[in-house]
CSV table of C-alpha atoms in Angstrom, one decimal:
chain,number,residue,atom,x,y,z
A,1,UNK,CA,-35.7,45.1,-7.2
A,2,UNK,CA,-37.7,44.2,-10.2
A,3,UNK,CA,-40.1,47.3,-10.0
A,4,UNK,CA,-37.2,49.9,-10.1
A,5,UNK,CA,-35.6,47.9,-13.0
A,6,UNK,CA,-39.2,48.3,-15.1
A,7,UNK,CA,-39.3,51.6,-14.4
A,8,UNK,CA,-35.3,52.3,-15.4
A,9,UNK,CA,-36.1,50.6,-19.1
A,10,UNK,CA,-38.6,53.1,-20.6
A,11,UNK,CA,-36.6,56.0,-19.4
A,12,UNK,CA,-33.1,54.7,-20.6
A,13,UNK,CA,-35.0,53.7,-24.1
A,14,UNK,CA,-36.0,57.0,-24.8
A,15,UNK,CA,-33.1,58.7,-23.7
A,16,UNK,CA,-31.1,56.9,-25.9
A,17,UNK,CA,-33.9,57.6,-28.9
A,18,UNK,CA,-33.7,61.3,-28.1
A,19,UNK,CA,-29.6,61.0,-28.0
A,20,UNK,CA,-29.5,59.2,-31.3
A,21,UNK,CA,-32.3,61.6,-32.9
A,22,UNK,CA,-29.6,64.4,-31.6
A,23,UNK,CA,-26.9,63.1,-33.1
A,24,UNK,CA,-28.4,62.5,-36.4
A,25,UNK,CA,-29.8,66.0,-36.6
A,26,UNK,CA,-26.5,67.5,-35.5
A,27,UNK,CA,-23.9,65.2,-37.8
A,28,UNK,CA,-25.5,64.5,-41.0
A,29,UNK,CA,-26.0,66.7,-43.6
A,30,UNK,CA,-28.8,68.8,-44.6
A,31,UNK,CA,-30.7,69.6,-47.5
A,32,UNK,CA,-31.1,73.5,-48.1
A,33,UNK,CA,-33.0,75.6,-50.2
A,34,UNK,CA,-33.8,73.0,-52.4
A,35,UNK,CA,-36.6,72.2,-54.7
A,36,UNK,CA,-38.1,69.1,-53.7
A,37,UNK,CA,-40.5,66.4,-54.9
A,38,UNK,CA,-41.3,63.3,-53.1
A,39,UNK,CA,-42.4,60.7,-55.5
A,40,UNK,CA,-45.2,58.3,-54.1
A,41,UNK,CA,-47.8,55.6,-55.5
A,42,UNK,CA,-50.4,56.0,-53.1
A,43,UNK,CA,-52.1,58.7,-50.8
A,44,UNK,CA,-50.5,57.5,-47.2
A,45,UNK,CA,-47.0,56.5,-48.9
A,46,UNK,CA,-45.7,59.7,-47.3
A,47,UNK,CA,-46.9,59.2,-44.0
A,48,UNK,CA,-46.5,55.4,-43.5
A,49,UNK,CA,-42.8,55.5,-45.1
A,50,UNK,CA,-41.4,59.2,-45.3
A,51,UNK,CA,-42.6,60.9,-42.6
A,52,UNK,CA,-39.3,61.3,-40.8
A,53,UNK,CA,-37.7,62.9,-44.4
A,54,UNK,CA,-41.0,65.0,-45.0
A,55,UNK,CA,-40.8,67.1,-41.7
A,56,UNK,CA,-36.9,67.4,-41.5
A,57,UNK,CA,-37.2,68.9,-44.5
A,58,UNK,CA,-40.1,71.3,-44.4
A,59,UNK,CA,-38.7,72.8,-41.3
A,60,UNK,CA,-38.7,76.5,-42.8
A,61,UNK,CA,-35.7,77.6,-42.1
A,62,UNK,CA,-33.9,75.0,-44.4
A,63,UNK,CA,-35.7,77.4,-47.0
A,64,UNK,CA,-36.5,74.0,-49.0
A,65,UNK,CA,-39.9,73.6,-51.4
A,66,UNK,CA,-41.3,70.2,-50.8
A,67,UNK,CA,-44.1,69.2,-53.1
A,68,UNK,CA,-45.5,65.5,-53.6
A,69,UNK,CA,-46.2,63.7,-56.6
A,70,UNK,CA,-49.0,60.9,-55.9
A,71,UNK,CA,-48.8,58.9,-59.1
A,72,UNK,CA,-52.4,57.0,-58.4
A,73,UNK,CA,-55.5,57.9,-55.8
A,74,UNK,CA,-55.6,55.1,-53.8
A,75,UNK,CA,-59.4,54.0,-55.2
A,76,UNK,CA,-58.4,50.1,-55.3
A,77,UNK,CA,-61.2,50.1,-52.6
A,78,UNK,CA,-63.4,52.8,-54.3
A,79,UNK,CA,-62.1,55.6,-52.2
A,80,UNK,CA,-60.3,57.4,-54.3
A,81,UNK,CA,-61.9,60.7,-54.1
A,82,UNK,CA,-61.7,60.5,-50.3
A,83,UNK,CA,-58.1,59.4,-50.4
A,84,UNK,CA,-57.2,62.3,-52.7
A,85,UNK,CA,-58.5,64.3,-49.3
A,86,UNK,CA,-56.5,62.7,-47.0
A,87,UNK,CA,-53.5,63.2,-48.8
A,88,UNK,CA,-53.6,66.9,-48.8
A,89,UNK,CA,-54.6,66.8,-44.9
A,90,UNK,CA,-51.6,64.5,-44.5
A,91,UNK,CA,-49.6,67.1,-46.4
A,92,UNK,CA,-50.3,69.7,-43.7
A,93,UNK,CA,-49.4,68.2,-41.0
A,94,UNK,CA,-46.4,66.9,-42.3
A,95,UNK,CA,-45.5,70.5,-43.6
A,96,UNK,CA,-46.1,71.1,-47.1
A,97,UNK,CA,-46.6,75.4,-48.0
A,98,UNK,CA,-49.8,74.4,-49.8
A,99,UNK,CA,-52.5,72.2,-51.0
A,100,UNK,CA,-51.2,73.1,-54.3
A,101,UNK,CA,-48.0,72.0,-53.5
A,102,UNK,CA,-49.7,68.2,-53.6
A,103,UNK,CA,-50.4,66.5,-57.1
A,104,UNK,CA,-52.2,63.5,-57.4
A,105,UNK,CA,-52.2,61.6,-61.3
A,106,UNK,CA,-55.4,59.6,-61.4
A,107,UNK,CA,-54.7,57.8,-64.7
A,108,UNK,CA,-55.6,54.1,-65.9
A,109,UNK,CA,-51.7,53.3,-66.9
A,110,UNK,CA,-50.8,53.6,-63.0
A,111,UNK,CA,-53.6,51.5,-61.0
A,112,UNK,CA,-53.4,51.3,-57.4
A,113,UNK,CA,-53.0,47.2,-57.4
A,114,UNK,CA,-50.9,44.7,-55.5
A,115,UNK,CA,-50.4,42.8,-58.9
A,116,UNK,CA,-49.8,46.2,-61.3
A,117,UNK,CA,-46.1,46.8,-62.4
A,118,UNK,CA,-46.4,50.6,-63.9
A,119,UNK,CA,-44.6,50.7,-67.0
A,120,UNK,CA,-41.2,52.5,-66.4
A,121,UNK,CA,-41.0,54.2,-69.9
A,122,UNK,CA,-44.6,55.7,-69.1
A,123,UNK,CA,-43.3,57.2,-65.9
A,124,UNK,CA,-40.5,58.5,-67.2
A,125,UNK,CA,-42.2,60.7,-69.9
A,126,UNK,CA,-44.9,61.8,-66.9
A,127,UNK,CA,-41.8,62.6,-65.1
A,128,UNK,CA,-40.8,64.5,-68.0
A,129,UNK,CA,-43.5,66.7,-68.9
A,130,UNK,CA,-43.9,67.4,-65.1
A,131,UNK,CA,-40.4,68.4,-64.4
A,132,UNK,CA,-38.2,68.8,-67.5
A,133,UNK,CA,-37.6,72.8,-67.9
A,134,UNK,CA,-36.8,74.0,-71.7
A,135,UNK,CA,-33.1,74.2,-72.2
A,136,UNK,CA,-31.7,77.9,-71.7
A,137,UNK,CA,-28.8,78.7,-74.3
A,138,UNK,CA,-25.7,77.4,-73.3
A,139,UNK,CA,-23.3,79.3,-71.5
A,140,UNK,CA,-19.9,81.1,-73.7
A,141,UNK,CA,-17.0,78.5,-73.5
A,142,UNK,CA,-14.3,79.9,-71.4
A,143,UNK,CA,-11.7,77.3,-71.8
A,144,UNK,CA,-10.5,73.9,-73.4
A,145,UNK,CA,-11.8,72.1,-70.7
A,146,UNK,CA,-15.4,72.9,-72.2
A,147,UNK,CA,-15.4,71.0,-75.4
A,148,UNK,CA,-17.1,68.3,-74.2
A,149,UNK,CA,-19.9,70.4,-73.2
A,150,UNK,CA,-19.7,72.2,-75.9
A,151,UNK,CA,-20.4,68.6,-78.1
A,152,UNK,CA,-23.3,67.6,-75.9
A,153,UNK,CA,-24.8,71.4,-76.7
A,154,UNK,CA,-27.2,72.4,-73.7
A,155,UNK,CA,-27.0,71.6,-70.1
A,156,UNK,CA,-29.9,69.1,-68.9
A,157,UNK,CA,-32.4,71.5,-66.7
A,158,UNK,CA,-35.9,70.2,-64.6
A,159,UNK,CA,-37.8,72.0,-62.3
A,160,UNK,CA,-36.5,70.3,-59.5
A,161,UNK,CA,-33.4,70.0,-57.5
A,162,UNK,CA,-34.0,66.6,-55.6
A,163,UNK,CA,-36.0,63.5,-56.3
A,164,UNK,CA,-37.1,61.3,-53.0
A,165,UNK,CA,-38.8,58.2,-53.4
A,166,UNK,CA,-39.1,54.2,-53.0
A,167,UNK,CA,-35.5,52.5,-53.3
A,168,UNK,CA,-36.1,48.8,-56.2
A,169,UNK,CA,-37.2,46.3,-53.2
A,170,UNK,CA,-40.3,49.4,-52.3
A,171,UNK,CA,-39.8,48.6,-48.4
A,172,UNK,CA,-42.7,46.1,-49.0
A,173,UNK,CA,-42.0,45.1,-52.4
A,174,UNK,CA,-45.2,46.5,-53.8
A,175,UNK,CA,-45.2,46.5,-57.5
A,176,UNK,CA,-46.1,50.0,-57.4
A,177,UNK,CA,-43.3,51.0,-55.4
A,178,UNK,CA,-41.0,49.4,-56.9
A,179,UNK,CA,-42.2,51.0,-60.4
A,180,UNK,CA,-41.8,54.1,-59.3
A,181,UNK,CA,-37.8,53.2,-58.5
A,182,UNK,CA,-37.3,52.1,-62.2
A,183,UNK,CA,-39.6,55.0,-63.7
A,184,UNK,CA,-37.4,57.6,-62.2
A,185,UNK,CA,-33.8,56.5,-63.1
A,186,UNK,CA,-35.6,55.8,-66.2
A,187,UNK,CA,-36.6,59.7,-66.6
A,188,UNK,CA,-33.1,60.7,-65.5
A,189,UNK,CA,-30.7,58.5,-67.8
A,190,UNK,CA,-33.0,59.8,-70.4
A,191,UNK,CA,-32.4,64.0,-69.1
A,192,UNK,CA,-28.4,62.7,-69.7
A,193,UNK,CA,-29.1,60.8,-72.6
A,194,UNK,CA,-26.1,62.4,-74.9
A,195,UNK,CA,-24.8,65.4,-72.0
A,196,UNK,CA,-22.0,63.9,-71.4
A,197,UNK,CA,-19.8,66.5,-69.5
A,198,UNK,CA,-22.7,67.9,-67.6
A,199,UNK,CA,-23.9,67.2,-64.3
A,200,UNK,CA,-27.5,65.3,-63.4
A,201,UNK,CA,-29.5,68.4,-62.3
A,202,UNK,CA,-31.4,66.3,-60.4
A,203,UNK,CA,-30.2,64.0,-57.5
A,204,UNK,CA,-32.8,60.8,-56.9
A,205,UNK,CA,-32.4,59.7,-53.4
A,206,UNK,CA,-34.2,56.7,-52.4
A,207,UNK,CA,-35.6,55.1,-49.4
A,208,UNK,CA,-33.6,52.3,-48.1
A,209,UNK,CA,-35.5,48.9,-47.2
A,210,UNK,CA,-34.5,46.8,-44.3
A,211,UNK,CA,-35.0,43.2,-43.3
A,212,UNK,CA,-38.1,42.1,-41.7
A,213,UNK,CA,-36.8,42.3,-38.2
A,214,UNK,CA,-35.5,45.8,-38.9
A,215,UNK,CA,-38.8,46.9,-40.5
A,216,UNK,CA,-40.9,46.6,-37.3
A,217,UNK,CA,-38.5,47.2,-34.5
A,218,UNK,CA,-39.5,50.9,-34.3
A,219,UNK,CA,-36.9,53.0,-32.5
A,220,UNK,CA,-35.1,50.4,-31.4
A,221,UNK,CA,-33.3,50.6,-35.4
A,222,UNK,CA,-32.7,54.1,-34.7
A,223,UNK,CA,-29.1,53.1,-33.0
A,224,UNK,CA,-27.7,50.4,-35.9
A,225,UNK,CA,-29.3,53.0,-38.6
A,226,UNK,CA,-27.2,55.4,-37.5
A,227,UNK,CA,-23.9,53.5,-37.4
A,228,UNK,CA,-24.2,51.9,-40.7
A,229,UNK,CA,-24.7,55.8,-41.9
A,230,UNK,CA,-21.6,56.3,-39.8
A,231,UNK,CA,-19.3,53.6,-41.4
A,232,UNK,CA,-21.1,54.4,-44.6
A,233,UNK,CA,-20.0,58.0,-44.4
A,234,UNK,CA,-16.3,57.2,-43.1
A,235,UNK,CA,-16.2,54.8,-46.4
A,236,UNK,CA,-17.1,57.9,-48.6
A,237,UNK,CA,-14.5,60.3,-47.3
A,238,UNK,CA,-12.8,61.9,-50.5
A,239,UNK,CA,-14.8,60.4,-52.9
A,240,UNK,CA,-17.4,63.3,-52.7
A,241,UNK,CA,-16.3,66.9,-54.7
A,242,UNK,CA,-16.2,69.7,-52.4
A,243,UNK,CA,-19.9,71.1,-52.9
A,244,UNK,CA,-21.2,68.1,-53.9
A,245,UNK,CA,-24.9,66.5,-53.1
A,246,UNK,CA,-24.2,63.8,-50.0
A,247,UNK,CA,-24.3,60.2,-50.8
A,248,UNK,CA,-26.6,60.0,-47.7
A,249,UNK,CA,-29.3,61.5,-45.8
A,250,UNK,CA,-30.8,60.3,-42.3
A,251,UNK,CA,-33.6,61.6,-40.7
A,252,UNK,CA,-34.1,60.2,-37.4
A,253,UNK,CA,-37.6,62.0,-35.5
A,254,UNK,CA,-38.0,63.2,-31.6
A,255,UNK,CA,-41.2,62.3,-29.9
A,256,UNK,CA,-42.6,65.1,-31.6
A,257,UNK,CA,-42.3,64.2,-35.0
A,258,UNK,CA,-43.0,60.7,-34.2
A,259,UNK,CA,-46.3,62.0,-32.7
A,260,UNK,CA,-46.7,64.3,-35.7
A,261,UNK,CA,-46.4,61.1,-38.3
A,262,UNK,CA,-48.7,59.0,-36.5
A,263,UNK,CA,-51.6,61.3,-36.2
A,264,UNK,CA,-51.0,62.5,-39.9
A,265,UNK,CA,-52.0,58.7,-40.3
A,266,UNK,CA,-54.8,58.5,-37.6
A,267,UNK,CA,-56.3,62.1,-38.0
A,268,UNK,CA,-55.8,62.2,-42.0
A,269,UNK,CA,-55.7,58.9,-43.4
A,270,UNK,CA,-58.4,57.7,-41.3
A,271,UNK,CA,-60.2,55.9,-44.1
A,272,UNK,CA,-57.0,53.2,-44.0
A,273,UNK,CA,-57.0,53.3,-40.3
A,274,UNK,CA,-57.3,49.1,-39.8
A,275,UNK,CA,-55.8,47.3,-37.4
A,276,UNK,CA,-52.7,46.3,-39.2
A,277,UNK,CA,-52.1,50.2,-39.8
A,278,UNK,CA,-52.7,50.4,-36.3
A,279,UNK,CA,-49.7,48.3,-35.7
A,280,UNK,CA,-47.3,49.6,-38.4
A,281,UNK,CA,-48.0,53.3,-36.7
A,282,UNK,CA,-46.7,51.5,-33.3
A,283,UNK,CA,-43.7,49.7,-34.6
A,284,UNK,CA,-42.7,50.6,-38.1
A,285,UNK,CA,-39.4,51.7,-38.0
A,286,UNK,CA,-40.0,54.1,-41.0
A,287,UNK,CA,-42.4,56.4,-38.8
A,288,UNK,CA,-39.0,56.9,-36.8
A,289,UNK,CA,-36.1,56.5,-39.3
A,290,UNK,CA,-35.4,57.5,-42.8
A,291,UNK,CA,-32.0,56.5,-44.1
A,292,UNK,CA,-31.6,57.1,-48.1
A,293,UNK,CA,-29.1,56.8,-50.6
A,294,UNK,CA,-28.7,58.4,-53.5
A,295,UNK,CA,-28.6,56.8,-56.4
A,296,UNK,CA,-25.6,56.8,-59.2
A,297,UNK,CA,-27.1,56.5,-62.9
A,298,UNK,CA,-24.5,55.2,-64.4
């Protein structure tokens, strides 16, 4: 009696993990031919935290450009050269068109430490120079309606359509995650400073963080994930314009993907391979499930 009852349990658990992973892929909406940049502190960030996003969104024919800014190389241990390796290993497997398609900032204002908070008005004006595109000339006024434009001159542009990174709590709380959160509203109020009557041309989505429980119970979060998205959805009806970026995004990964995160942790990032990581591969719900929001500026 008990051995058929151990043998149901696996089965029913990843039946209802592929189910969910379904449902999520077929219900929620997509990002497509975007330009993308996925905004991390450290070389494994991607992997450990966003590696259900990263390959949902590389798959090629969403005709989306992922690229990854790195904003340190990992060398609080002295291996930042071989970190900076890893990363762009990582990258493949996860997706990415290119090795030039992953930039890594190796500067003294953005040390990989567990005690660093990275000054947001620096990040900002990296984010800046790395994204902001010159202002075209604005477009002929066709009607009334334009006159605010028309007062706030030229439309904000960047290089980018979508920022993804670390939500203010950084899933762990890390200093350097949580930086990045503040640095990149910071960029973006200042892209609106004074265009009022344009839209952002960027939309920052950010990576939600869970309780503790939630944080290591693996797939099993897949299910309560996805309702919350559900009654988080249902809440939003009408308040989006037709068109419109979605407030949400969840990416929710097979046994494939799953597979494909962890090894781009133990095949690429095997310099951080110890036996915590080993555990956080196992159980870590965001090497299964990616639920972000994004992010109003106002």
């Amino acid at each position: 009696m008990h051995l058929p009852l151990a043998l149901a349990v696996p089965v029913l658990l990843l039946t209802g993990w592929l189910y969910t992973a379904h449902i999520a892929r077929s219900s929620f909406p997509r990002l497509r031919n975007k330009r993308i940049c996925l905004l991390i502190a450290h070389p494994d960030d991607e992997a450990m935290f966003f590696a259900p996003t990263v390959l949902a969104l590389t798959e090629p024919q969403l005709g989306n450009h992922v690229k990854i800014l790195c904003l340190s190389s990992g060398n609080a241990d002295g291996l930042g050269p071989v970190r900076k390796t890893e990363l762009a290993r990582s990258a493949a497997l996860l997706g990415l068109r290119s090795a030039s398609d992953v930039l890594i900032i190796d500067d003294a204002a953005f040390p990989d430490s567990m005690s660093a908070t990275w000054d947001a008005a620096q990040l900002a004006a990296l984010l800046a120079r790395t994204f902001q595109a010159r202002a075209p000339k604005p477009p002929a006024r066709k009607h009334a309606s334009d006159d605010n434009r028309d007062a706030a001159g030229s439309p904000p542009t960047a290089t980018i359509d979508v920022l993804l990174t670390f939500d203010r709590h950084g899933i762990s709380r890390h200093p350097n995650h949580t930086s990045l959160h503040h640095g990149a509203v910071a960029w973006l109020r200042g892209l609106m400073k004074g265009k009022a009557g344009w839209d952002c041309p960027v939309a920052l989505y950010t990576l939600t963080t869970t309780n503790l429980l939630r944080k290591y119970a693996s797939v099993l979060d897949a299910p309560f994930t996805l309702l919350r998205c559900v009654l988080h959805s249902m809440a939003a009806v009408g308040a989006t314009e037709k068109g419109a970026m979605p407030a949400r995004l969840l990416y929710l990964s097979d046994v494939g993907a799953y597979r494909t995160a962890q090894k781009a942790m133990t095949h690429a990032h095997a310099s951080q391979m110890r036996w915590f990581r080993w555990g956080w591969i196992v159980v870590g719900r965001y090497m299964v499930v990616n639920d972000l929001k994004r992010e109003r500026l106002v």
